[in-house]
CSV table of C-alpha atoms in Angstrom, one decimal:
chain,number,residue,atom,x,y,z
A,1,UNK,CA,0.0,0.0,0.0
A,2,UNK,CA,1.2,3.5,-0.8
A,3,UNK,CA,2.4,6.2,1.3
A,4,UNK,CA,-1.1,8.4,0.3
A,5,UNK,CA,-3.5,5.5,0.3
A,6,UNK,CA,-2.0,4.1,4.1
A,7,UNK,CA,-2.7,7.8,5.5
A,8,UNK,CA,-5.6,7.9,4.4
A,9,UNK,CA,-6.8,4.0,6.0
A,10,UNK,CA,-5.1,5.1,9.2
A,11,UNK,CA,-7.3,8.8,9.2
A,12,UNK,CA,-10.3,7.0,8.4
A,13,UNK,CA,-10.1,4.1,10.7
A,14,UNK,CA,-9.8,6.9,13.5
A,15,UNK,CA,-12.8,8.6,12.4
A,16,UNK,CA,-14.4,5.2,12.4
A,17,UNK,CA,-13.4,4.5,15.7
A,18,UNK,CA,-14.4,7.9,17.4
A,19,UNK,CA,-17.7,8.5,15.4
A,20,UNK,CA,-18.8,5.2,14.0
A,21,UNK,CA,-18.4,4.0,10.3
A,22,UNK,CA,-21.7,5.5,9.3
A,23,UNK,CA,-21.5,9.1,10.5
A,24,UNK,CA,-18.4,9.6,9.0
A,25,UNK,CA,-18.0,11.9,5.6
A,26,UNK,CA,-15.8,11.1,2.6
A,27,UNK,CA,-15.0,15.2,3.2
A,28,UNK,CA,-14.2,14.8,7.0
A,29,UNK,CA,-11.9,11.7,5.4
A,30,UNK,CA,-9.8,13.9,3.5
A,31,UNK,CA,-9.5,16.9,5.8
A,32,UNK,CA,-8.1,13.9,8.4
A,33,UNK,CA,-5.9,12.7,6.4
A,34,UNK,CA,-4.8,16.5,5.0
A,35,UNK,CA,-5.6,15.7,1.3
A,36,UNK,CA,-7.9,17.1,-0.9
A,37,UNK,CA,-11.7,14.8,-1.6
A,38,UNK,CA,-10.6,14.2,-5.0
A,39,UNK,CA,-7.5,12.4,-4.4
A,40,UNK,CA,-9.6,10.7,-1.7
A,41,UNK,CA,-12.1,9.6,-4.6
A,42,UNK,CA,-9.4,9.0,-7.1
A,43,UNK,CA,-7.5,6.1,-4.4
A,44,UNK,CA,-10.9,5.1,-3.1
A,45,UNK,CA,-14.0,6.1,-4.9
A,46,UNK,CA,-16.9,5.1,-2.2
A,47,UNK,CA,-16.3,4.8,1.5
A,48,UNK,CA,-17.2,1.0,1.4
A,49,UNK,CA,-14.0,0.7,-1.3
A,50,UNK,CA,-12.1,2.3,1.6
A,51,UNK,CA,-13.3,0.0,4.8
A,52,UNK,CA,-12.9,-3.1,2.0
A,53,UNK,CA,-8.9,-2.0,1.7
A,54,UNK,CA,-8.6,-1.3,5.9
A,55,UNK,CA,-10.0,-5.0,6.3
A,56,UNK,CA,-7.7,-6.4,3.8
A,57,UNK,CA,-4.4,-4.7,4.8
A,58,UNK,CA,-5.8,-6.4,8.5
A,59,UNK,CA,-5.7,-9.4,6.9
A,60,UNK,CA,-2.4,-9.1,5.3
A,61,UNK,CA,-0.3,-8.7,9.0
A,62,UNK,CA,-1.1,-12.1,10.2
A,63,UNK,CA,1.5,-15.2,9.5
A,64,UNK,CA,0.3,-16.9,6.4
A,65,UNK,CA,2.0,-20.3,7.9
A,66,UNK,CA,-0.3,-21.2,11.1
A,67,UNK,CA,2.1,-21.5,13.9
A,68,UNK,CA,3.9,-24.6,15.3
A,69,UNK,CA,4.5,-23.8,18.9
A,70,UNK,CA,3.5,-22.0,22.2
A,71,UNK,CA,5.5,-18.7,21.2
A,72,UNK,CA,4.2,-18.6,17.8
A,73,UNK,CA,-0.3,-19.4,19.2
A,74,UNK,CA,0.4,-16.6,21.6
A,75,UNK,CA,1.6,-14.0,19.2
A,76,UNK,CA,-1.3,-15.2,16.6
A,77,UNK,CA,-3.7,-14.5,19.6
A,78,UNK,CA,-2.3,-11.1,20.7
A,79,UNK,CA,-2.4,-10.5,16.9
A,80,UNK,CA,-5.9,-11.3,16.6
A,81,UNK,CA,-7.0,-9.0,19.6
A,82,UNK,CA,-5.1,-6.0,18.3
A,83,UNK,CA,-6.4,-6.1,15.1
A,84,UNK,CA,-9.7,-6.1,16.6
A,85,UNK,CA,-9.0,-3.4,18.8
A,86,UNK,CA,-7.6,-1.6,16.3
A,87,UNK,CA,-10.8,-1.9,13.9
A,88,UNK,CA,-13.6,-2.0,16.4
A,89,UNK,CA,-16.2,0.1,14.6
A,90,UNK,CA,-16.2,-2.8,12.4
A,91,UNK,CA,-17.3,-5.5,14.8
A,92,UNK,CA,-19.2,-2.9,17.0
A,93,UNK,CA,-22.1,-2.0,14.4
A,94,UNK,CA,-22.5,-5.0,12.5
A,95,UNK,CA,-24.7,-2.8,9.5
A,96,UNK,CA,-21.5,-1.5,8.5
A,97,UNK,CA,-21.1,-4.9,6.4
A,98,UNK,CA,-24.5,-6.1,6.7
A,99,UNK,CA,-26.5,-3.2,4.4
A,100,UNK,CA,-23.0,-3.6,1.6
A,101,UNK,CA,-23.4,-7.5,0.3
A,102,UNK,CA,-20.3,-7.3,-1.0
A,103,UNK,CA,-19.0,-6.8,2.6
A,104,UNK,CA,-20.4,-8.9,4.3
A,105,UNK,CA,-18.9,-11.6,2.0
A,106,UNK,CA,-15.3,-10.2,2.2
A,107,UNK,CA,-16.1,-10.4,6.4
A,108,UNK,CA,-17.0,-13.6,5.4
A,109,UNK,CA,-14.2,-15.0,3.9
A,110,UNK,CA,-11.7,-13.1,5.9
A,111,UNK,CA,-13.4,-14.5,9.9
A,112,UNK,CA,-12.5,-17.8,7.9
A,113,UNK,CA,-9.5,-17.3,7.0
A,114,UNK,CA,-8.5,-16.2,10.3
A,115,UNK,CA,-10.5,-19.0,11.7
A,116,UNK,CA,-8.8,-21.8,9.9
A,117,UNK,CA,-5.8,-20.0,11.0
A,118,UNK,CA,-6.4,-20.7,14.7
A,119,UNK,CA,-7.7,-23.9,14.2
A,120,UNK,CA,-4.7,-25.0,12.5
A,121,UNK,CA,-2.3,-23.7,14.8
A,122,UNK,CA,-4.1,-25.8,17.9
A,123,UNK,CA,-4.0,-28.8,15.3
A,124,UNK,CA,-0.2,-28.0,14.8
A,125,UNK,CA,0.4,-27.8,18.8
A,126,UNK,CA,-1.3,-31.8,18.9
A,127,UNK,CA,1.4,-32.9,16.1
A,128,UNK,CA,4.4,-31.4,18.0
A,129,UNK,CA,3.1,-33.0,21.2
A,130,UNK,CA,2.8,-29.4,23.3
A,131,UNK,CA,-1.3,-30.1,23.1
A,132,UNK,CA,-2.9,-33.4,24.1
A,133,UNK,CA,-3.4,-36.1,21.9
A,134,UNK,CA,-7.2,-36.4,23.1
A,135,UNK,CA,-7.6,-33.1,21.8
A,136,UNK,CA,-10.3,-34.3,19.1
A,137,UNK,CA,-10.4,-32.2,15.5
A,138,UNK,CA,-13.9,-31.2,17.1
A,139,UNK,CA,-12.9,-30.2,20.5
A,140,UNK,CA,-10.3,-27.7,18.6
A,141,UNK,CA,-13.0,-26.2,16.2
A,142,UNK,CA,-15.0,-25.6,19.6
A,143,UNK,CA,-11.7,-24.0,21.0
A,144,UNK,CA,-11.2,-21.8,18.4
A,145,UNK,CA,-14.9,-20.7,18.2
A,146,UNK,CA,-14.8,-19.6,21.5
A,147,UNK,CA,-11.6,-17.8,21.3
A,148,UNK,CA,-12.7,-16.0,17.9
A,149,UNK,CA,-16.2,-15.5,19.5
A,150,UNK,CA,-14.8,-13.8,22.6
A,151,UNK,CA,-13.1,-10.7,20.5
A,152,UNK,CA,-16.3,-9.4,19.4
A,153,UNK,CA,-17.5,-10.3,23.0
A,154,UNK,CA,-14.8,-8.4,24.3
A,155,UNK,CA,-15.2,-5.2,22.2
A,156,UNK,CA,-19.2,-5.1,23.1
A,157,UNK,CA,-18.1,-5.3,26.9
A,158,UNK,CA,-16.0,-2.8,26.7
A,159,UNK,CA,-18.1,-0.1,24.3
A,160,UNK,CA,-21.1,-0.9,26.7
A,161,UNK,CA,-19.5,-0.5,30.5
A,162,UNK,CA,-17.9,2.3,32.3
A,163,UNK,CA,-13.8,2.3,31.7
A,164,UNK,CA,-13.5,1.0,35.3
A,165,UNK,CA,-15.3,-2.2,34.1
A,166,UNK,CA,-13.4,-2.6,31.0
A,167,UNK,CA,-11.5,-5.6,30.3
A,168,UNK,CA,-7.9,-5.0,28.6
A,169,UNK,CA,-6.4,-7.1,25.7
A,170,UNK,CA,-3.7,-8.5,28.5
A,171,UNK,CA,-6.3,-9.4,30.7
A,172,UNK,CA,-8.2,-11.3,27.6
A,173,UNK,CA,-5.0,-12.9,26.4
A,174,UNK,CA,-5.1,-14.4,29.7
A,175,UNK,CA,-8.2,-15.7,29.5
A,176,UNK,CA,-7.9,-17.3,26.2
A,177,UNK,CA,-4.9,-19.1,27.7
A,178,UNK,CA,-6.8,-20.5,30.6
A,179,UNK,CA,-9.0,-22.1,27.8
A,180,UNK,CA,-5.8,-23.9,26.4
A,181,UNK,CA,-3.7,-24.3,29.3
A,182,UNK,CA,-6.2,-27.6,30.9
A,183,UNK,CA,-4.7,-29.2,27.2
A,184,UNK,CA,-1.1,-28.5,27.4
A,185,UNK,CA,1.0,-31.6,27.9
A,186,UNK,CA,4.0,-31.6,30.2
A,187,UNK,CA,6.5,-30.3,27.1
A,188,UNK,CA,3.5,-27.6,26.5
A,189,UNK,CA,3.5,-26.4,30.1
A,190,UNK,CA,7.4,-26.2,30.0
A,191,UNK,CA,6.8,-24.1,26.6
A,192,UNK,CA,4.4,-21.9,27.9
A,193,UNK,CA,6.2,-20.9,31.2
A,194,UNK,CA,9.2,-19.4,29.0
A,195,UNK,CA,7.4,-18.1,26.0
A,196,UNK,CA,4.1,-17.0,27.8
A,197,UNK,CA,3.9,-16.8,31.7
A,198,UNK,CA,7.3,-14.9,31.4
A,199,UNK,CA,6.2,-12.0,29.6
C-alpha cells in the first residue's frame, strides 16, 4: 500500500473508531488525512471501497504459515486481539457490512481465514506434542470458536461499560490461555512458562 493510500486508511479508521463507520464523511476523510476529496475519490472512490482496503491490509499482517508452537499461538492471539481493537467500529455495528453484500462476503471469507488459521495452529500444537493427543479435531474447532467469539464479545463489553469495568487485551490474552492451558501436555507447560507466563 502507498504512502497516500495508508494515511488515508489510518485517518479513516480513527474517524471510524471515534464517530462510528456510518457518521463519518468522505470530506471529514480527507481533511483527516490533510488531502484534498478528489484524491480521496481518485484512491478510493466510495467509503465501502475504503473499509474493504482497511479490512484487507488487516488481513495481510497475520503469519500466512499457522504457527507450530506455544511462542508462535500466543503472538497469533495477541495478533488477533489487536487487530480487533484496532478496527472495532467494524465488529461494533455489525450494518456497517450487513447493508454492503459485497462486505459482508469479504467479512465472510476473511473470519474464515482467520479461523482456519487458529484452528490450524491448535492442530499444529497436537502434532508437536505441546497439546494433548485427546484433543479431538472437534474439540479444537470448539476451542477456536470460542476464542474467535470472545473478541467481538470483548469489544461489546467494553463499548457498553464504564472504563473501570473494562476488560484489557492482557487481561483477555489471559483468559484465552486459561482455555488452552487444561490441554497442554507436560513439554506444552514447559513451553508456555518461558514463552508465555514470562512476559
Amino acid at each position: 500500500m502507498d504512502v497516500t493510500k495508508s494515511q488515508i486508511c489510518k485517518a479513516a479508521k480513527e474517524l471510524f473508531n471515534e464517530k462510528g463507520y456510518q457518521s463519518v464523511s468522505m470530506r471529514q476523510i480527507a481533511g483527516a488525512a490533510k488531502i484534498s476529496l478528489g484524491t480521496l475519490t481518485y484512491h478510493y472512490a466510495h467509503k465501502q471501497d475504503l473499509l474493504g482496503a482497511i479490512m484487507d491490509s488487516t488481513i495481510k499482517t497475520f503469519p500466512q504459515m499457522p504457527p507450530r508452537n506455544i511462542a508462535g499461538l500466543h503472538l497469533l492471539l495477541r495478533q488477533l486481539l489487536e487487530s480487533v481493537e484496532d478496527a472495532r467500529f467494524y465488529f461494533n455495528d455489525p450494518s456497517v457490512y450487513r447493508d454492503v453484500p459485497v462486505l459482508q462476503e469479504q467479512r465472510d471469507v476473511n473470519v474464515s481465514c482467520l479461523f482456519g488459521l487458529l484452528e490450524t495452529a491448535l492442530s499444529n500444537l497436537v502434532k508437536e506434542n505441546l497439546l494433548i493427543s485427546e484433543l479431538t479435531e472437534k474439540r479444537i474447532h470448539q476451542l477456536a470458536a470460542v476464542m474467535m467469539l470472545s473478541h467481538t464479545g470483548w469489544l461489546q463489553h467494553n463499548a457498553s461499560r464504564s472504563r473501570e469495568y473494562a476488560i484489557g487485551l492482557e487481561e483477555l490474552l489471559e483468559a484465552q490461555w486459561a482455555a488452552v492451558y487444561p490441554y497442554l501436555t507436560e513439554k506444552g507447560l514447559e513451553e508456555y512458562e518461558k514463552a508465555v507466563a514470562a512476559m
